[in-house]
Amino acid sequence: MKYKMIVSDLDDTLLNSHGKISDKDKEAIIKAQENGVIFVLASGRPTYAMRDLAQELKLDKFGSFILSYNGSIITNCKTNQNISEETLTKEDIHLLYDFSKKNNVEIITYLDDSIVSEDYSSYIEVEVELTKMPFEKVKNFKATIDKDCVKCILLAEPKYLKQVEEKLKDELGNEFSISISKPFFLEVTKLGIDKGSSLLKLAKKLGIAQNEIIAIGDSYNDLPMLKIVGMPTCVGNAKSEIKNICKFISTSNNNSGVAGIIENLIFKK
C-alpha cells in the first residue's frame, strides 16, 4: 500500500516527555513530506498551541493541516485559514459547568486565546504549561462565557475522573462527544466531532481514501481516528486499549516512535 497521508497525535505520541520533537522524528516527517506524503497534526490542544510545532515540521511549506481541539477546528497551515470550525454553544458550556459543580470537578474552556476557569490547580497548570496560553481566573464562569467556545475540559484525579466520564456519558452522552486524553483531562466537544470525523472530512476534501492513511496515537481520544484508517499505529507507551486495535506498534515517544513508523511503513523496501 502506498500511503498518502500520516496523521499524528502530539502529546505523549510525537512529543517526548520534555514536550519536544526529536531530531529523528523531525527528519523522518520532513522526508515523508518531501516524498509527497501529507503529514497532519491532530490534537486536543488549541490551535494556538499547535502553530509553532506545525512550523517546526514545515507543514506550512508543504501545504498541510492541523486538527485542533480534538478535530473541532481544521486549519490550512499554508494559508492559516480555518476550513472547518465546530463549537459548543454558551448554553452547552453552562450545562457542563453545572455538571462539574454537581460532581466536584474543575472545568476550563478557551475564550479569545485564553484559558478560563474559576479554579486553578496542578491539573489546570499542566494545560497552561502545555499550551503556553494566558490563564484567566474568573469569579463567575457563566457570566464570563457569554458566547460559543470550541471545547471544555473537566479535570480531576484520574481514578475519580473515570467515574465522572461514565456519569457524563450516561447523562449527556447524546449531546456531546466525550473522551479522556491525559488521565486527568476529560475533553468535551460538539456531538459528532472528534479526530476521526474531522480526519474523514479532510481526507474527502483532498481525495484520499481511508486505506491510504496512517494514524498514530497513544490515548483514548485517538481511538476515533485509529478506527477509521487503513493503518492504525501507536507508540510503545500507548494505553493497552490503543495497542489492541493497532496493526503496528513502534517504540515509545521518548525513543522517536513516530520515526520508526514512518521508516517501516513509508520507506522500508
PDB file of N, CA and C in Angstrom, residues 178-254:
ATOM      1  N   ILE A 178     -17.314  12.948  24.053  1.00  0.00           N
ATOM      2  CA  ILE A 178     -16.644  12.917  25.358  1.00  0.00           C
ATOM      3  C   ILE A 178     -15.492  11.916  25.309  1.00  0.00           C
ATOM      4  N   SER A 179     -14.289  12.335  25.706  1.00  0.00           N
ATOM      5  CA  SER A 179     -13.158  11.397  25.723  1.00  0.00           C
ATOM      6  C   SER A 179     -12.073  11.875  26.676  1.00  0.00           C
ATOM      7  N   ILE A 180     -11.345  10.925  27.234  1.00  0.00           N
ATOM      8  CA  ILE A 180     -10.186  11.237  28.071  1.00  0.00           C
ATOM      9  C   ILE A 180      -8.938  11.301  27.201  1.00  0.00           C
ATOM     10  N   SER A 181      -8.136  12.337  27.405  1.00  0.00           N
ATOM     11  CA  SER A 181      -6.857  12.448  26.690  1.00  0.00           C
ATOM     12  C   SER A 181      -5.746  12.091  27.676  1.00  0.00           C
ATOM     13  N   LYS A 182      -5.311  13.047  28.478  1.00  0.00           N
ATOM     14  CA  LYS A 182      -4.463  12.704  29.615  1.00  0.00           C
ATOM     15  C   LYS A 182      -5.361  12.149  30.720  1.00  0.00           C
ATOM     16  N   PRO A 183      -4.811  11.349  31.638  1.00  0.00           N
ATOM     17  CA  PRO A 183      -5.659  10.690  32.641  1.00  0.00           C
ATOM     18  C   PRO A 183      -6.497  11.642  33.480  1.00  0.00           C
ATOM     19  N   PHE A 184      -6.058  12.911  33.589  1.00  0.00           N
ATOM     20  CA  PHE A 184      -6.794  13.886  34.393  1.00  0.00           C
ATOM     21  C   PHE A 184      -7.518  14.920  33.536  1.00  0.00           C
ATOM     22  N   PHE A 185      -7.609  14.692  32.211  1.00  0.00           N
ATOM     23  CA  PHE A 185      -8.331  15.584  31.293  1.00  0.00           C
ATOM     24  C   PHE A 185      -9.498  14.823  30.662  1.00  0.00           C
ATOM     25  N   LEU A 186     -10.725  15.270  30.934  1.00  0.00           N
ATOM     26  CA  LEU A 186     -11.912  14.727  30.275  1.00  0.00           C
ATOM     27  C   LEU A 186     -12.406  15.795  29.301  1.00  0.00           C
ATOM     28  N   GLU A 187     -12.231  15.539  28.014  1.00  0.00           N
ATOM     29  CA  GLU A 187     -12.466  16.554  26.992  1.00  0.00           C
ATOM     30  C   GLU A 187     -13.870  16.429  26.403  1.00  0.00           C
ATOM     31  N   VAL A 188     -14.518  17.567  26.202  1.00  0.00           N
ATOM     32  CA  VAL A 188     -15.889  17.594  25.704  1.00  0.00           C
ATOM     33  C   VAL A 188     -15.988  18.548  24.525  1.00  0.00           C
ATOM     34  N   THR A 189     -16.477  18.027  23.389  1.00  0.00           N
ATOM     35  CA  THR A 189     -16.672  18.831  22.186  1.00  0.00           C
ATOM     36  C   THR A 189     -18.096  18.623  21.673  1.00  0.00           C
ATOM     37  N   LYS A 190     -18.409  19.312  20.603  1.00  0.00           N
ATOM     38  CA  LYS A 190     -19.731  19.189  19.986  1.00  0.00           C
ATOM     39  C   LYS A 190     -19.999  17.731  19.605  1.00  0.00           C
ATOM     40  N   LEU A 191     -21.233  17.300  19.740  1.00  0.00           N
ATOM     41  CA  LEU A 191     -21.616  15.932  19.408  1.00  0.00           C
ATOM     42  C   LEU A 191     -21.207  15.601  17.972  1.00  0.00           C
ATOM     43  N   GLY A 192     -20.547  14.440  17.811  1.00  0.00           N
ATOM     44  CA  GLY A 192     -20.142  14.006  16.479  1.00  0.00           C
ATOM     45  C   GLY A 192     -18.806  14.535  16.026  1.00  0.00           C
ATOM     46  N   ILE A 193     -18.193  15.369  16.849  1.00  0.00           N
ATOM     47  CA  ILE A 193     -16.888  15.941  16.498  1.00  0.00           C
ATOM     48  C   ILE A 193     -15.799  15.237  17.286  1.00  0.00           C
ATOM     49  N   ASP A 194     -14.865  14.653  16.562  1.00  0.00           N
ATOM     50  CA  ASP A 194     -13.690  14.021  17.161  1.00  0.00           C
ATOM     51  C   ASP A 194     -12.610  13.956  16.091  1.00  0.00           C
ATOM     52  N   LYS A 195     -11.472  13.398  16.440  1.00  0.00           N
ATOM     53  CA  LYS A 195     -10.366  13.337  15.481  1.00  0.00           C
ATOM     54  C   LYS A 195     -10.728  12.511  14.247  1.00  0.00           C
ATOM     55  N   GLY A 196     -11.538  11.469  14.443  1.00  0.00           N
ATOM     56  CA  GLY A 196     -11.921  10.612  13.326  1.00  0.00           C
ATOM     57  C   GLY A 196     -12.835  11.289  12.336  1.00  0.00           C
ATOM     58  N   SER A 197     -13.889  11.939  12.826  1.00  0.00           N
ATOM     59  CA  SER A 197     -14.841  12.589  11.913  1.00  0.00           C
ATOM     60  C   SER A 197     -14.185  13.733  11.151  1.00  0.00           C
ATOM     61  N   SER A 198     -13.307  14.473  11.817  1.00  0.00           N
ATOM     62  CA  SER A 198     -12.631  15.576  11.148  1.00  0.00           C
ATOM     63  C   SER A 198     -11.599  15.078  10.142  1.00  0.00           C
ATOM     64  N   LEU A 199     -10.931  13.991  10.474  1.00  0.00           N
ATOM     65  CA  LEU A 199      -9.983  13.398   9.531  1.00  0.00           C
ATOM     66  C   LEU A 199     -10.705  12.919   8.273  1.00  0.00           C
ATOM     67  N   LEU A 200     -11.865  12.297   8.444  1.00  0.00           N
ATOM     68  CA  LEU A 200     -12.656  11.867   7.282  1.00  0.00           C
ATOM     69  C   LEU A 200     -13.047  13.055   6.408  1.00  0.00           C
ATOM     70  N   LYS A 201     -13.447  14.144   7.043  1.00  0.00           N
ATOM     71  CA  LYS A 201     -13.827  15.350   6.308  1.00  0.00           C
ATOM     72  C   LYS A 201     -12.649  15.885   5.494  1.00  0.00           C
ATOM     73  N   LEU A 202     -11.473  15.938   6.126  1.00  0.00           N
ATOM     74  CA  LEU A 202     -10.282  16.437   5.441  1.00  0.00           C
ATOM     75  C   LEU A 202      -9.857  15.499   4.318  1.00  0.00           C
ATOM     76  N   ALA A 203      -9.851  14.207   4.592  1.00  0.00           N
ATOM     77  CA  ALA A 203      -9.439  13.239   3.572  1.00  0.00           C
ATOM     78  C   ALA A 203     -10.350  13.297   2.353  1.00  0.00           C
ATOM     79  N   LYS A 204     -11.644  13.435   2.585  1.00  0.00           N
ATOM     80  CA  LYS A 204     -12.598  13.543   1.473  1.00  0.00           C
ATOM     81  C   LYS A 204     -12.317  14.781   0.645  1.00  0.00           C
ATOM     82  N   LYS A 205     -12.014  15.894   1.311  1.00  0.00           N
ATOM     83  CA  LYS A 205     -11.713  17.141   0.620  1.00  0.00           C
ATOM     84  C   LYS A 205     -10.468  16.993  -0.257  1.00  0.00           C
ATOM     85  N   LEU A 206      -9.508  16.190   0.205  1.00  0.00           N
ATOM     86  CA  LEU A 206      -8.245  16.016  -0.508  1.00  0.00           C
ATOM     87  C   LEU A 206      -8.262  14.830  -1.465  1.00  0.00           C
ATOM     88  N   GLY A 207      -9.349  14.080  -1.478  1.00  0.00           N
ATOM     89  CA  GLY A 207      -9.452  12.926  -2.373  1.00  0.00           C
ATOM     90  C   GLY A 207      -8.589  11.753  -1.938  1.00  0.00           C
ATOM     91  N   ILE A 208      -8.417  11.588  -0.643  1.00  0.00           N
ATOM     92  CA  ILE A 208      -7.599  10.499  -0.105  1.00  0.00           C
ATOM     93  C   ILE A 208      -8.506   9.464   0.544  1.00  0.00           C
ATOM     94  N   ALA A 209      -8.307   8.194   0.190  1.00  0.00           N
ATOM     95  CA  ALA A 209      -9.127   7.109   0.740  1.00  0.00           C
ATOM     96  C   ALA A 209      -8.673   6.747   2.150  1.00  0.00           C
ATOM     97  N   GLN A 210      -9.580   6.178   2.932  1.00  0.00           N
ATOM     98  CA  GLN A 210      -9.259   5.825   4.318  1.00  0.00           C
ATOM     99  C   GLN A 210      -8.110   4.824   4.397  1.00  0.00           C
ATOM    100  N   ASN A 211      -8.057   3.877   3.433  1.00  0.00           N
ATOM    101  CA  ASN A 211      -6.993   2.866   3.482  1.00  0.00           C
ATOM    102  C   ASN A 211      -5.645   3.410   3.018  1.00  0.00           C
ATOM    103  N   GLU A 212      -5.605   4.688   2.645  1.00  0.00           N
ATOM    104  CA  GLU A 212      -4.354   5.332   2.261  1.00  0.00           C
ATOM    105  C   GLU A 212      -3.778   6.208   3.383  1.00  0.00           C
ATOM    106  N   ILE A 213      -4.345   6.047   4.599  1.00  0.00           N
ATOM    107  CA  ILE A 213      -3.956   6.886   5.734  1.00  0.00           C
ATOM    108  C   ILE A 213      -3.342   6.055   6.853  1.00  0.00           C
ATOM    109  N   ILE A 214      -2.253   6.565   7.411  1.00  0.00           N
ATOM    110  CA  ILE A 214      -1.656   6.038   8.640  1.00  0.00           C
ATOM    111  C   ILE A 214      -2.033   6.991   9.771  1.00  0.00           C
ATOM    112  N   ALA A 215      -2.546   6.468  10.864  1.00  0.00           N
ATOM    113  CA  ALA A 215      -2.803   7.289  12.058  1.00  0.00           C
ATOM    114  C   ALA A 215      -1.906   6.798  13.188  1.00  0.00           C
ATOM    115  N   ILE A 216      -1.422   7.752  13.993  1.00  0.00           N
ATOM    116  CA  ILE A 216      -0.515   7.432  15.095  1.00  0.00           C
ATOM    117  C   ILE A 216      -1.057   8.061  16.379  1.00  0.00           C
ATOM    118  N   GLY A 217      -1.224   7.260  17.426  1.00  0.00           N
ATOM    119  CA  GLY A 217      -1.766   7.807  18.665  1.00  0.00           C
ATOM    120  C   GLY A 217      -1.254   7.089  19.894  1.00  0.00           C
ATOM    121  N   ASP A 218      -1.840   7.444  21.049  1.00  0.00           N
ATOM    122  CA  ASP A 218      -1.444   6.800  22.304  1.00  0.00           C
ATOM    123  C   ASP A 218      -2.588   6.678  23.295  1.00  0.00           C
ATOM    124  N   SER A 219      -3.661   7.514  23.153  1.00  0.00           N
ATOM    125  CA  SER A 219      -4.669   7.559  24.212  1.00  0.00           C
ATOM    126  C   SER A 219      -6.088   7.496  23.650  1.00  0.00           C
ATOM    127  N   TYR A 220      -7.052   7.580  24.576  1.00  0.00           N
ATOM    128  CA  TYR A 220      -8.443   7.304  24.236  1.00  0.00           C
ATOM    129  C   TYR A 220      -9.021   8.271  23.205  1.00  0.00           C
ATOM    130  N   ASN A 221      -8.604   9.547  23.225  1.00  0.00           N
ATOM    131  CA  ASN A 221      -9.163  10.481  22.254  1.00  0.00           C
ATOM    132  C   ASN A 221      -8.601  10.258  20.856  1.00  0.00           C
ATOM    133  N   ASP A 222      -7.631   9.330  20.720  1.00  0.00           N
ATOM    134  CA  ASP A 222      -7.118   8.957  19.399  1.00  0.00           C
ATOM    135  C   ASP A 222      -7.918   7.814  18.780  1.00  0.00           C
ATOM    136  N   LEU A 223      -8.728   7.130  19.586  1.00  0.00           N
ATOM    137  CA  LEU A 223      -9.478   5.968  19.091  1.00  0.00           C
ATOM    138  C   LEU A 223     -10.306   6.259  17.843  1.00  0.00           C
ATOM    139  N   PRO A 224     -11.059   7.369  17.793  1.00  0.00           N
ATOM    140  CA  PRO A 224     -11.887   7.593  16.602  1.00  0.00           C
ATOM    141  C   PRO A 224     -11.097   7.641  15.298  1.00  0.00           C
ATOM    142  N   MET A 225      -9.890   8.239  15.325  1.00  0.00           N
ATOM    143  CA  MET A 225      -9.117   8.294  14.062  1.00  0.00           C
ATOM    144  C   MET A 225      -8.424   6.958  13.786  1.00  0.00           C
ATOM    145  N   LEU A 226      -8.008   6.260  14.838  1.00  0.00           N
ATOM    146  CA  LEU A 226      -7.359   4.964  14.632  1.00  0.00           C
ATOM    147  C   LEU A 226      -8.330   3.943  14.033  1.00  0.00           C
ATOM    148  N   LYS A 227      -9.589   4.054  14.409  1.00  0.00           N
ATOM    149  CA  LYS A 227     -10.581   3.081  13.957  1.00  0.00           C
ATOM    150  C   LYS A 227     -10.984   3.242  12.497  1.00  0.00           C
ATOM    151  N   ILE A 228     -10.742   4.437  11.911  1.00  0.00           N
ATOM    152  CA  ILE A 228     -11.267   4.661  10.556  1.00  0.00           C
ATOM    153  C   ILE A 228     -10.186   4.650   9.473  1.00  0.00           C
ATOM    154  N   VAL A 229      -8.922   4.470   9.854  1.00  0.00           N
ATOM    155  CA  VAL A 229      -7.860   4.492   8.844  1.00  0.00           C
ATOM    156  C   VAL A 229      -7.428   3.080   8.456  1.00  0.00           C
ATOM    157  N   GLY A 230      -6.729   2.985   7.328  1.00  0.00           N
ATOM    158  CA  GLY A 230      -6.241   1.689   6.873  1.00  0.00           C
ATOM    159  C   GLY A 230      -5.127   1.140   7.726  1.00  0.00           C
ATOM    160  N   MET A 231      -4.312   2.035   8.302  1.00  0.00           N
ATOM    161  CA  MET A 231      -3.165   1.597   9.098  1.00  0.00           C
ATOM    162  C   MET A 231      -3.138   2.318  10.443  1.00  0.00           C
ATOM    163  N   PRO A 232      -3.844   1.766  11.445  1.00  0.00           N
ATOM    164  CA  PRO A 232      -3.767   2.337  12.802  1.00  0.00           C
ATOM    165  C   PRO A 232      -2.472   1.905  13.479  1.00  0.00           C
ATOM    166  N   THR A 233      -1.723   2.871  14.007  1.00  0.00           N
ATOM    167  CA  THR A 233      -0.449   2.572  14.665  1.00  0.00           C
ATOM    168  C   THR A 233      -0.374   3.344  15.977  1.00  0.00           C
ATOM    169  N   CYS A 234       0.584   2.960  16.814  1.00  0.00           N
ATOM    170  CA  CYS A 234       0.756   3.676  18.072  1.00  0.00           C
ATOM    171  C   CYS A 234       2.211   3.614  18.522  1.00  0.00           C
ATOM    172  N   VAL A 235       2.535   4.483  19.447  1.00  0.00           N
ATOM    173  CA  VAL A 235       3.851   4.466  20.080  1.00  0.00           C
ATOM    174  C   VAL A 235       3.846   3.443  21.209  1.00  0.00           C
ATOM    175  N   GLY A 236       5.046   3.040  21.648  1.00  0.00           N
ATOM    176  CA  GLY A 236       5.160   1.960  22.613  1.00  0.00           C
ATOM    177  C   GLY A 236       4.589   2.252  23.977  1.00  0.00           C
ATOM    178  N   ASN A 237       4.412   3.544  24.302  1.00  0.00           N
ATOM    179  CA  ASN A 237       3.855   3.934  25.596  1.00  0.00           C
ATOM    180  C   ASN A 237       2.335   4.102  25.571  1.00  0.00           C
ATOM    181  N   ALA A 238       1.692   3.675  24.493  1.00  0.00           N
ATOM    182  CA  ALA A 238       0.242   3.833  24.359  1.00  0.00           C
ATOM    183  C   ALA A 238      -0.510   2.981  25.379  1.00  0.00           C
ATOM    184  N   LYS A 239      -1.751   3.389  25.661  1.00  0.00           N
ATOM    185  CA  LYS A 239      -2.635   2.611  26.523  1.00  0.00           C
ATOM    186  C   LYS A 239      -2.872   1.228  25.892  1.00  0.00           C
ATOM    187  N   SER A 240      -3.113   0.233  26.728  1.00  0.00           N
ATOM    188  CA  SER A 240      -3.305  -1.130  26.217  1.00  0.00           C
ATOM    189  C   SER A 240      -4.500  -1.223  25.271  1.00  0.00           C
ATOM    190  N   GLU A 241      -5.559  -0.439  25.549  1.00  0.00           N
ATOM    191  CA  GLU A 241      -6.733  -0.451  24.662  1.00  0.00           C
ATOM    192  C   GLU A 241      -6.388   0.083  23.271  1.00  0.00           C
ATOM    193  N   ILE A 242      -5.419   0.979  23.210  1.00  0.00           N
ATOM    194  CA  ILE A 242      -4.976   1.523  21.922  1.00  0.00           C
ATOM    195  C   ILE A 242      -4.129   0.484  21.196  1.00  0.00           C
ATOM    196  N   LYS A 243      -3.204  -0.132  21.905  1.00  0.00           N
ATOM    197  CA  LYS A 243      -2.349  -1.152  21.291  1.00  0.00           C
ATOM    198  C   LYS A 243      -3.174  -2.295  20.703  1.00  0.00           C
ATOM    199  N   ASN A 244      -4.278  -2.616  21.354  1.00  0.00           N
ATOM    200  CA  ASN A 244      -5.088  -3.757  20.925  1.00  0.00           C
ATOM    201  C   ASN A 244      -5.703  -3.580  19.549  1.00  0.00           C
ATOM    202  N   ILE A 245      -5.895  -2.321  19.099  1.00  0.00           N
ATOM    203  CA  ILE A 245      -6.524  -2.122  17.789  1.00  0.00           C
ATOM    204  C   ILE A 245      -5.513  -1.711  16.717  1.00  0.00           C
ATOM    205  N   CYS A 246      -4.238  -1.617  17.077  1.00  0.00           N
ATOM    206  CA  CYS A 246      -3.227  -1.142  16.132  1.00  0.00           C
ATOM    207  C   CYS A 246      -2.561  -2.288  15.376  1.00  0.00           C
ATOM    208  N   LYS A 247      -2.230  -2.018  14.119  1.00  0.00           N
ATOM    209  CA  LYS A 247      -1.566  -3.004  13.266  1.00  0.00           C
ATOM    210  C   LYS A 247      -0.051  -2.906  13.368  1.00  0.00           C
ATOM    211  N   PHE A 248       0.439  -1.794  13.911  1.00  0.00           N
ATOM    212  CA  PHE A 248       1.884  -1.613  14.073  1.00  0.00           C
ATOM    213  C   PHE A 248       2.124  -0.846  15.365  1.00  0.00           C
ATOM    214  N   ILE A 249       2.985  -1.382  16.221  1.00  0.00           N
ATOM    215  CA  ILE A 249       3.342  -0.718  17.480  1.00  0.00           C
ATOM    216  C   ILE A 249       4.823  -0.381  17.426  1.00  0.00           C
ATOM    217  N   SER A 250       5.147   0.886  17.587  1.00  0.00           N
ATOM    218  CA  SER A 250       6.523   1.358  17.476  1.00  0.00           C
ATOM    219  C   SER A 250       7.161   1.477  18.853  1.00  0.00           C
ATOM    220  N   THR A 251       8.319   2.110  18.899  1.00  0.00           N
ATOM    221  CA  THR A 251       8.976   2.428  20.163  1.00  0.00           C
ATOM    222  C   THR A 251       8.223   3.582  20.832  1.00  0.00           C
ATOM    223  N   SER A 252       8.624   3.962  22.020  1.00  0.00           N
ATOM    224  CA  SER A 252       7.902   4.983  22.780  1.00  0.00           C
ATOM    225  C   SER A 252       8.128   6.382  22.222  1.00  0.00           C
ATOM    226  N   ASN A 253       7.361   7.321  22.760  1.00  0.00           N
ATOM    227  CA  ASN A 253       7.519   8.727  22.363  1.00  0.00           C
ATOM    228  C   ASN A 253       8.882   9.277  22.773  1.00  0.00           C
ATOM    229  N   ASN A 254       9.525   8.660  23.745  1.00  0.00           N
ATOM    230  CA  ASN A 254      10.865   9.086  24.157  1.00  0.00           C
ATOM    231  C   ASN A 254      11.969   8.419  23.346  1.00  0.00           C
TER     232      ASN A 254
END
